[in-house]
Coordinates of C-alpha atoms and ligand atoms in Angstrom, one line a residue:
M1020 CA -76.1 -47.0 107.4
P1021 CA -75.7 -50.1 108.9
A1022 CA -72.0 -51.8 109.8
Y1023 CA -72.8 -55.5 109.9
A1024 CA -70.0 -57.6 112.0
V1025 CA -68.8 -61.4 110.6
I1026 CA -67.2 -63.4 113.2
G1027 CA -65.5 -66.2 114.2
G1028 CA -68.0 -68.2 116.9
Q1029 CA -65.2 -71.1 117.6
W1030 CA -61.7 -71.5 117.4
G1031 CA -61.4 -70.2 113.5
D1032 CA -61.3 -71.0 110.1
E1033 CA -64.7 -71.4 110.6
G1034 CA -65.0 -70.2 106.6
K1035 CA -65.5 -66.6 107.3
G1036 CA -63.2 -66.0 103.9
K1037 CA -66.1 -67.3 102.0
I1038 CA -69.1 -65.9 103.1
I1039 CA -67.1 -62.6 103.2
D1040 CA -66.8 -62.6 99.9
Y1041 CA -70.6 -63.8 98.9
L1042 CA -71.9 -60.7 101.4
A1043 CA -69.5 -57.9 100.2
R1044 CA -71.5 -57.7 96.9
K1045 CA -73.9 -56.0 99.1
A1046 CA -70.6 -53.5 100.7
S1047 CA -69.2 -50.6 99.7
V1048 CA -66.5 -51.3 102.6
V1049 CA -64.9 -54.1 104.0
A1050 CA -62.7 -53.5 106.9
R1051 CA -60.6 -56.2 109.0
Y1052 CA -60.4 -54.9 112.9
S1053 CA -58.1 -58.2 114.4
G1054 CA -55.0 -60.2 114.2
G1055 CA -52.7 -59.8 111.0
N1056 CA -51.1 -62.9 108.5
N1057 CA -51.7 -65.5 111.8
A1058 CA -54.9 -65.8 109.5
G1059 CA -55.4 -66.7 106.7
H1060 CA -59.1 -66.7 104.6
T1061 CA -59.5 -68.8 101.6
V1062 CA -61.5 -67.6 98.9
I1063 CA -63.0 -69.7 96.0
N1064 CA -65.3 -68.2 92.7
D1065 CA -64.9 -67.8 89.7
Q1066 CA -62.0 -65.8 89.6
G1067 CA -59.8 -68.2 91.3
K1068 CA -59.0 -69.0 94.5
F1069 CA -57.4 -67.2 96.7
A1070 CA -55.9 -68.0 100.0
F1071 CA -55.8 -63.8 102.5
H1072 CA -54.3 -62.9 105.0
L1073 CA -54.2 -59.2 105.5
V1074 CA -56.7 -58.0 102.9
P1075 CA -60.0 -58.4 103.3
C1076 CA -62.3 -60.5 101.5
G1077 CA -64.2 -57.3 99.6
I1078 CA -61.8 -57.4 97.4
A1079 CA -62.7 -59.4 94.5
W1080 CA -65.8 -57.2 93.8
E1081 CA -65.3 -53.6 92.4
N1082 CA -65.4 -50.9 93.8
V1083 CA -65.4 -52.6 97.8
M1084 CA -62.7 -50.4 99.3
N1085 CA -60.8 -53.0 101.1
V1086 CA -59.4 -51.7 104.5
I1087 CA -57.0 -52.9 107.0
G1088 CA -57.8 -51.3 110.7
N1089 CA -55.9 -50.1 113.2
G1090 CA -56.7 -52.8 115.6
V1091 CA -53.9 -55.0 112.8
V1092 CA -50.9 -55.9 112.6
V1093 CA -49.5 -55.7 109.3
D1094 CA -46.0 -57.6 108.4
P1095 CA -45.1 -55.1 105.2
N1096 CA -43.4 -58.4 103.0
I1097 CA -46.2 -60.5 103.6
L1098 CA -49.1 -57.6 102.6
I1099 CA -46.5 -56.3 99.6
D1100 CA -46.7 -59.8 98.0
E1101 CA -50.6 -60.3 99.3
I1102 CA -51.3 -57.4 97.0
T1103 CA -48.5 -58.1 94.0
K1104 CA -50.9 -61.7 93.7
I1105 CA -54.3 -59.6 93.5
K1106 CA -53.3 -57.3 90.9
K1107 CA -52.1 -59.6 89.4
A1108 CA -55.3 -62.0 89.1
N1109 CA -56.9 -58.6 87.9
L1110 CA -59.1 -58.7 91.0
P1111 CA -61.4 -54.8 90.7
G1112 CA -61.2 -54.2 94.5
K1113 CA -59.6 -50.7 96.6
I1114 CA -57.1 -51.1 99.1
L1115 CA -56.8 -48.7 102.6
I1116 CA -54.3 -49.7 105.2
S1117 CA -55.4 -47.6 108.4
N1118 CA -51.9 -45.5 109.4
K1119 CA -52.8 -46.1 113.1
S1120 CA -52.0 -50.0 112.3
H1121 CA -49.1 -51.6 113.8
V1122 CA -45.5 -53.2 111.6
V1123 CA -44.8 -56.8 112.4
M1124 CA -41.2 -55.6 112.5
P1125 CA -38.2 -59.0 111.8
Y1126 CA -37.4 -58.8 115.6
H1127 CA -41.1 -60.1 116.2
I1128 CA -41.6 -63.1 114.2
E1129 CA -37.8 -63.7 115.6
L1130 CA -39.1 -63.6 118.6
D1131 CA -42.5 -65.2 118.4
Q1132 CA -40.3 -68.0 117.7
L1133 CA -37.2 -68.0 120.4
E1134 CA -40.5 -67.3 123.1
E1135 CA -42.2 -70.9 121.4
R1136 CA -39.7 -72.9 121.5
S1137 CA -38.5 -71.5 125.2
R1138 CA -41.8 -72.5 126.3
G1139 CA -41.4 -76.1 125.4
N1140 CA -44.8 -78.5 126.1
T1141 CA -46.6 -75.8 127.5
S1142 CA -46.2 -73.8 124.1
I1143 CA -49.1 -72.2 122.4
G1144 CA -48.2 -73.4 118.9
T1145 CA -48.4 -69.9 117.6
T1146 CA -48.6 -69.7 113.8
G1147 CA -44.9 -67.8 114.1
R1148 CA -45.9 -64.9 112.7
G1149 CA -44.8 -62.8 115.1
I1150 CA -48.0 -61.8 116.1
G1151 CA -47.8 -61.4 119.8
P1152 CA -44.7 -59.4 119.9
A1153 CA -46.1 -57.3 117.5
Y1154 CA -49.4 -56.7 119.8
V1155 CA -46.4 -56.5 122.7
D1156 CA -44.5 -53.5 121.4
K1157 CA -48.5 -51.7 120.7
V1158 CA -49.1 -52.2 124.5
A1159 CA -46.1 -51.1 125.6
R1160 CA -46.0 -47.8 123.6
S1161 CA -42.6 -49.0 121.9
G1162 CA -44.5 -50.2 118.3
I1163 CA -44.0 -48.5 114.5
R1164 CA -47.1 -47.5 113.2
M1165 CA -48.0 -48.2 109.3
D1166 CA -47.7 -44.1 109.7
E1167 CA -44.4 -43.6 110.3
L1168 CA -42.9 -45.8 107.1
L1169 CA -44.6 -42.8 105.5
Y1170 CA -41.1 -40.7 107.2
P1171 CA -38.4 -43.7 106.2
L1172 CA -35.5 -41.3 107.4
K1173 CA -36.5 -40.4 110.7
L1174 CA -37.8 -43.9 110.6
Q1175 CA -34.4 -45.4 109.9
E1176 CA -33.4 -42.9 113.5
K1177 CA -35.2 -44.6 115.8
L1178 CA -34.7 -48.1 114.2
S1179 CA -31.3 -48.2 115.3
E1180 CA -31.8 -48.0 119.0
I1181 CA -34.9 -50.7 118.9
I1182 CA -33.3 -52.9 117.3
E1183 CA -29.9 -53.0 119.3
V1184 CA -32.7 -53.9 122.4
K1185 CA -34.6 -56.3 120.5
N1186 CA -31.1 -58.1 119.7
N1187 CA -29.9 -57.4 123.2
I1188 CA -32.9 -59.9 124.0
I1189 CA -32.6 -62.2 121.4
Q1190 CA -29.2 -63.3 121.9
K1191 CA -28.4 -62.6 125.5
I1192 CA -31.8 -64.1 127.0
Y1193 CA -33.0 -66.6 123.9
N1194 CA -29.8 -67.5 122.3
G1195 CA -31.3 -66.5 118.7
N1196 CA -29.7 -65.0 116.0
P1197 CA -29.2 -60.8 115.4
V1198 CA -32.2 -59.3 113.5
S1199 CA -29.8 -56.9 110.4
L1200 CA -29.9 -53.6 111.3
E1201 CA -29.2 -52.7 107.6
N1202 CA -31.2 -55.7 106.3
T1203 CA -34.2 -53.7 108.5
V1204 CA -33.3 -50.1 107.3
N1205 CA -33.1 -51.0 103.5
S1206 CA -36.9 -52.5 104.2
I1207 CA -38.3 -50.1 105.3
F1208 CA -37.5 -48.0 102.2
R1209 CA -38.8 -50.9 100.2
W1210 CA -41.8 -50.8 102.5
N1211 CA -42.4 -47.4 101.7
N1212 CA -41.5 -47.5 98.5
F1213 CA -44.4 -50.1 97.5
L1214 CA -47.2 -49.3 100.3
S1215 CA -46.9 -45.5 100.8
P1216 CA -49.9 -45.0 98.7
Y1217 CA -52.4 -47.0 100.5
I1218 CA -51.5 -45.8 103.7
D1219 CA -53.9 -43.3 105.1
E1220 CA -56.8 -42.2 107.8
I1221 CA -60.1 -44.5 107.8
N1222 CA -62.1 -43.0 110.4
H1223 CA -63.5 -40.5 107.7
L1224 CA -64.4 -43.0 104.9
F1225 CA -66.0 -44.9 107.9
E1226 CA -68.4 -41.7 108.6
K1227 CA -69.5 -40.5 104.6
T1228 CA -69.8 -44.1 104.4
L1229 CA -72.2 -44.8 107.3
N1230 CA -74.0 -41.5 106.6
Q1231 CA -75.0 -42.6 103.0
D1232 CA -77.2 -45.7 101.9
K1233 CA -74.0 -48.1 101.6
N1234 CA -72.9 -51.1 104.1
I1235 CA -70.0 -51.9 105.6
I1236 CA -68.6 -55.5 107.2
L1237 CA -66.4 -55.9 109.6
E1238 CA -64.3 -58.8 108.5
G1239 CA -63.3 -61.3 111.6
A1240 CA -60.1 -62.5 112.0
Q1241 CA -59.6 -65.9 114.8
G1242 CA -62.3 -67.3 116.4
S1243 CA -64.3 -65.7 119.4
L1244 CA -62.4 -68.8 121.7
L1245 CA -59.0 -67.2 120.7
D1246 CA -60.0 -63.9 122.0
I1247 CA -57.0 -62.8 123.9
D1248 CA -60.1 -62.0 127.2
H1249 CA -62.5 -64.3 126.8
G1250 CA -60.5 -66.9 124.7
T1251 CA -59.2 -70.7 126.2
Y1252 CA -56.5 -68.3 127.8
P1253 CA -53.5 -68.6 127.8
Y1254 CA -54.2 -70.6 124.6
V1255 CA -55.1 -67.5 122.7
T1256 CA -54.1 -65.3 120.6
S1257 CA -52.7 -61.7 121.2
S1258 CA -55.5 -59.2 120.2
N1259 CA -59.9 -58.9 120.3
S1260 CA -61.0 -61.4 117.7
T1261 CA -64.7 -60.4 119.2
I1262 CA -67.1 -57.5 118.9
G1263 CA -65.3 -55.2 120.6
G1264 CA -62.8 -55.5 118.7
A1265 CA -64.8 -54.4 115.7
I1266 CA -65.5 -51.5 117.3
T1267 CA -62.1 -50.2 119.1
G1268 CA -59.9 -52.3 116.0
L1269 CA -61.6 -49.8 113.5
G1270 CA -63.3 -47.0 115.3
I1271 CA -66.5 -47.6 114.0
P1272 CA -69.7 -46.2 116.9
P1273 CA -71.5 -50.0 118.7
K1274 CA -75.1 -48.5 118.3
K1275 CA -74.0 -48.8 114.0
I1276 CA -73.5 -52.0 114.0
T1277 CA -77.1 -53.5 113.4
R1278 CA -76.3 -56.5 113.2
N1279 CA -73.8 -59.5 114.6
I1280 CA -73.8 -62.3 112.1
G1281 CA -71.5 -65.8 113.9
I1282 CA -70.0 -68.1 111.5
Y1283 CA -69.8 -71.7 113.0
K1284 CA -68.3 -74.9 111.0
A1285 CA -70.8 -77.7 111.4
Y1286 CA -68.5 -79.5 113.8
C1287 CA -65.2 -78.0 115.1
T1288 CA -61.3 -77.6 114.4
R1289 CA -59.2 -75.9 116.7
V1290 CA -55.1 -75.7 115.6
G1291 CA -52.4 -75.2 118.1
S1292 CA -52.7 -76.6 121.5
G1293 CA -55.3 -75.9 124.2
A1294 CA -58.1 -77.7 125.5
F1295 CA -60.5 -78.9 123.2
P1296 CA -63.5 -81.1 125.3
T1297 CA -65.1 -82.4 121.7
E1298 CA -61.7 -83.2 119.8
I1299 CA -62.1 -86.4 118.0
K1300 CA -58.5 -88.1 118.6
G1301 CA -56.6 -91.0 117.0
K1302 CA -57.3 -93.1 113.6
I1303 CA -60.8 -91.7 113.3
G1304 CA -60.0 -87.6 114.1
E1305 CA -57.0 -88.5 111.2
K1306 CA -59.6 -90.2 109.2
I1307 CA -61.6 -87.2 109.3
R1308 CA -58.7 -84.4 108.8
Q1309 CA -57.9 -86.2 105.6
Q1310 CA -61.3 -86.9 104.2
A1311 CA -62.3 -83.3 104.4
G1312 CA -59.1 -81.5 104.0
E1313 CA -58.3 -79.8 107.3
F1314 CA -55.3 -78.3 106.8
G1315 CA -54.6 -74.4 108.0
T1316 CA -54.6 -72.1 105.1
T1317 CA -51.3 -70.6 106.8
T1318 CA -49.3 -73.1 108.4
G1319 CA -50.4 -76.1 106.6
R1320 CA -50.5 -77.4 109.9
G1321 CA -53.7 -80.7 110.3
R1322 CA -56.1 -78.7 112.3
R1323 CA -58.1 -81.1 115.6
I1324 CA -61.0 -82.2 114.5
G1325 CA -64.4 -82.1 117.4
W1326 CA -68.0 -82.1 117.3
F1327 CA -70.5 -79.5 117.1
D1328 CA -69.8 -77.7 121.1
S1329 CA -72.8 -75.8 122.1
V1330 CA -71.8 -75.2 125.4
A1331 CA -68.5 -73.0 123.5
A1332 CA -70.7 -71.9 120.5
K1333 CA -73.8 -70.4 123.3
F1334 CA -71.0 -68.8 125.5
S1335 CA -69.1 -67.4 122.2
S1336 CA -72.6 -66.4 120.7
N1337 CA -73.3 -64.7 123.8
I1338 CA -70.2 -62.4 124.2
N1339 CA -71.1 -61.2 120.9
G1340 CA -74.5 -60.8 120.9
F1341 CA -75.3 -62.5 117.4
N1342 CA -78.1 -62.0 115.7
S1343 CA -77.5 -63.8 113.0
I1344 CA -75.5 -67.7 112.3
V1345 CA -74.0 -69.2 109.6
I1346 CA -73.3 -72.3 109.0
T1347 CA -70.3 -73.9 106.9
R1348 CA -69.7 -77.3 105.4
L1349 CA -72.5 -79.3 106.3
D1350 CA -71.1 -81.0 103.5
T1351 CA -68.1 -82.7 105.5
L1352 CA -70.6 -84.3 107.5
D1353 CA -72.6 -86.1 104.4
S1354 CA -71.2 -90.0 104.9
W1355 CA -71.1 -89.7 109.0
K1356 CA -73.4 -92.1 110.1
E1357 CA -74.3 -90.2 113.0
I1358 CA -73.9 -86.9 114.8
K1359 CA -73.2 -85.8 117.7
I1360 CA -73.7 -83.0 119.2
C1361 CA -71.8 -81.9 123.0
T1362 CA -74.7 -79.8 125.1
K1363 CA -73.8 -80.0 128.4
Y1364 CA -70.1 -81.0 130.5
E1365 CA -69.3 -83.2 133.1
L1366 CA -66.8 -81.4 135.7
D1367 CA -66.1 -83.5 138.5
G1368 CA -69.1 -85.1 139.0
K1369 CA -71.1 -82.7 138.6
I1370 CA -73.3 -81.7 135.3
I1371 CA -72.7 -77.7 133.8
E1372 CA -73.9 -76.1 131.0
N1373 CA -71.8 -72.6 131.1
F1374 CA -68.1 -72.1 129.8
P1375 CA -65.6 -72.6 132.1
V1376 CA -63.2 -70.1 132.3
D1377 CA -60.4 -71.3 134.1
H1378 CA -58.7 -72.9 131.1
E1379 CA -57.2 -76.0 133.3
K1380 CA -60.9 -76.7 133.8
L1381 CA -62.1 -76.8 130.9
S1382 CA -59.1 -79.3 130.4
Q1383 CA -60.9 -81.7 132.9
C1384 CA -64.4 -81.3 131.1
K1385 CA -66.1 -84.6 130.4
P1386 CA -68.6 -83.8 126.8
I1387 CA -72.0 -84.8 127.5
Y1388 CA -73.7 -85.6 124.3
E1389 CA -76.7 -85.9 122.1
T1390 CA -76.7 -88.0 119.4
L1391 CA -78.5 -87.8 116.2
E1392 CA -78.8 -89.3 113.1
G1393 CA -76.8 -88.9 110.1
W1394 CA -78.3 -87.8 106.7
N1395 CA -75.8 -90.2 104.4
S1396 CA -76.6 -88.4 101.1
S1397 CA -75.0 -85.9 99.5
T1398 CA -75.6 -81.8 100.5
F1399 CA -72.7 -80.7 98.4
G1400 CA -73.1 -77.7 96.4
I1401 CA -77.0 -77.6 97.4
S1402 CA -78.7 -73.9 97.1
E1403 CA -82.1 -74.4 98.3
Y1404 CA -83.4 -75.4 101.2
S1405 CA -85.8 -77.9 100.3
K1406 CA -83.2 -80.2 98.7
L1407 CA -81.5 -80.6 102.2
P1408 CA -82.4 -84.3 103.3
L1409 CA -84.5 -84.2 106.5
K1410 CA -82.1 -85.4 108.7
A1411 CA -78.9 -82.3 107.7
K1412 CA -82.7 -80.3 108.3
K1413 CA -83.0 -81.5 111.9
Y1414 CA -79.4 -81.2 112.7
L1415 CA -79.7 -77.5 111.7
S1416 CA -82.8 -77.2 113.6
F1417 CA -80.9 -78.6 116.7
I1418 CA -78.1 -75.8 116.6
E1419 CA -80.3 -73.4 115.9
K1420 CA -82.8 -74.0 118.8
K1421 CA -79.6 -74.6 121.0
L1422 CA -78.2 -71.0 120.2
N1423 CA -81.8 -69.5 119.5
I1424 CA -80.9 -67.4 116.9
P1425 CA -81.7 -68.3 113.2
I1426 CA -79.4 -69.9 111.0
N1427 CA -79.2 -67.4 107.6
L1428 CA -77.0 -69.3 105.7
I1429 CA -75.8 -73.0 105.1
S1430 CA -72.8 -73.6 103.0
T1431 CA -72.5 -76.6 101.4
G1432 CA -69.0 -76.7 99.7
P1433 CA -66.5 -74.0 99.6
K1434 CA -67.1 -71.9 96.5
R1435 CA -69.0 -68.3 96.4
E1436 CA -72.3 -70.2 95.5
E1437 CA -72.5 -73.4 97.1
I1438 CA -75.1 -71.9 100.2
I1439 CA -78.4 -72.0 101.3
A1440 CA -79.4 -68.2 101.6
I1441 CA -82.6 -68.5 104.1
K1442 CA -82.2 -64.9 104.7
D1443 CA -79.9 -63.0 103.2
P1444 CA -77.9 -61.7 106.9
I1445 CA -77.7 -58.6 104.6
P1446 CA -81.0 -56.7 103.2
Ligands
GDP1157 P1 -61.4 -68.6 107.5 O1 -60.5 -68.5 108.3 O2 -62.7 -68.4 108.9 O3 -61.4 -67.5 106.5 O4 -61.3 -70.7 107.2 P2 -60.3 -71.2 106.0 O5 -60.6 -70.8 105.5 O6 -59.5 -71.2 106.8 O7 -61.0 -72.7 106.2 C1 -62.4 -72.8 105.6 C2 -61.8 -74.2 104.7 O8 -63.3 -74.8 104.8 C3 -61.4 -73.4 103.7 O9 -60.4 -74.7 103.0 C4 -63.0 -73.3 102.1 O10 -62.6 -73.0 101.7 C5 -63.0 -74.1 103.3 N1 -65.0 -74.4 103.3 C6 -65.8 -73.0 103.3 N2 -66.8 -73.4 103.7 C7 -67.2 -74.1 102.8 C8 -68.5 -75.0 102.9 O11 -69.6 -74.9 103.2 N3 -67.8 -76.6 102.2 C9 -66.9 -76.9 101.9 N4 -66.5 -78.5 101.7 N5 -65.3 -76.3 102.1 C10 -66.0 -75.1 102.7
IMO1158 P1 -58.2 -67.4 110.9 O1 -58.6 -65.8 110.7 C1 -57.2 -70.4 112.9 C2 -53.8 -69.5 116.7 C3 -53.4 -70.3 116.3 C4 -52.3 -70.6 117.8 C5 -53.5 -69.4 118.8 C6 -51.9 -67.6 119.0 O2 -57.5 -67.7 109.6 O3 -59.3 -68.6 111.4 P2 -51.1 -66.7 116.9 O4 -50.1 -66.6 116.2 O5 -52.3 -65.6 116.6 O6 -50.0 -65.5 118.6 O7 -51.0 -67.6 117.7 O8 -53.6 -69.0 117.4 N1 -54.6 -69.1 115.3 C7 -55.7 -69.6 114.3 N2 -56.0 -70.7 114.4 N3 -57.3 -69.6 112.1 C8 -56.7 -68.6 112.8 O9 -57.4 -67.5 112.2 C9 -55.8 -68.2 113.3 N4 -54.7 -67.3 113.8 C10 -54.3 -67.6 115.5 O10 -53.0 -71.8 115.4 O11 -53.6 -71.9 118.7
MG1159 MG1 -58.0 -69.7 108.4

């Protein structure tokens, strides 16, 4: 039966974790397809509050298989830590790691941080988790796959050569600290011991599930505007967070994806460097950040805040082909007197409605806003559409018209039940 993709429509942190946890009650499989532990997905439900970095957000549901796909890069230390916490919290979901997913090694983490430092004031603001360098090795065909952790003696032999090369780069180019071969070898035996039962091939499971009357959720990480091809390059992550990544990152036939669900915050945030036309800078931005608690789930960095950008949103919905929209954090706008939405940009004295490809051009774009009246009352926790203030409904309908895609869910708080289901995207 069908697959449902859940994809961030902005620069990440749209609330994908919350929505996937909500939707997963109707799924047999939740499969993460891209990124690594640069992601931080918050889930709050009856079992507690969790921040998942690698394990998919269907883990709180019994009988849901949570797959880490071949498109993901996995830091085994982080995954072991996460699985240990999941077991402690008695979360009942099951876990399967693709034997084709790549390992984030200690030298990747070292290199990520050294490369960032050497970029100086053009640094990307990566999460420093080794994600970029791990994907570089994957594409260069010199990466280590999870499958290889099943044969640690063989991997040990290969590792001494790799580490020699990596340490040359670390020391001679970046003047950094070498990675210890001995510690890394000890690690691979520990990883083998803990993770072996979870590592297997994933495609038979998808085939079986899709042939039965069961649903698969394809879990996106990051956001479409951070996609390596379609995002604000070079201020992007190193994988395809858009729909193409879901297909290659799992091995799911495109025709099986019946619904493609775009998650958008009711405003915008961005972590790290890069153009952000609707950014609210200075004291007001800081005030909103503090009030809304907009700090990264992975790094704790303050998130940059901005108005909803419908030019960027339309671009991401077009490249993904969203046919269902979810708006999160509506309640965060409750006390704003007026709310702006960017509907066009001005670039070099001309009005444009298309999101520029070139980052330099995007950074010169001036947003043109339409201003709507704020509703000035609490929507927090509302679960029925009829109970929303009229002005909040007007705001949502403005976004819906701009994107020309139905809003199926509206999130009004961080907890699972704080949601308005206009029409559940998974029937
Ligand atoms: P993700 O990376 O897309 O899963 O999003 P994050 O978990 O990194 O960031 C989203 C933040 O917003 C988390 O702190 C969530 O608990 C919170 N959140 C999600 N939906 C809502 C909502 O509707 N209202 C409020 N107030 N918080 C929300
Ligand atoms: P979730 O899944 C927000 C950003 C980083 C940086 C850029 C590159 O929680 O939405 P990287 O470490 O990937 O090389 O960093 O991408 N970034 C995210 N921003 N949410 C995320 O994930 C992110 N994952 C990466 O801040 O700007
Ligand atoms: Mg996040």
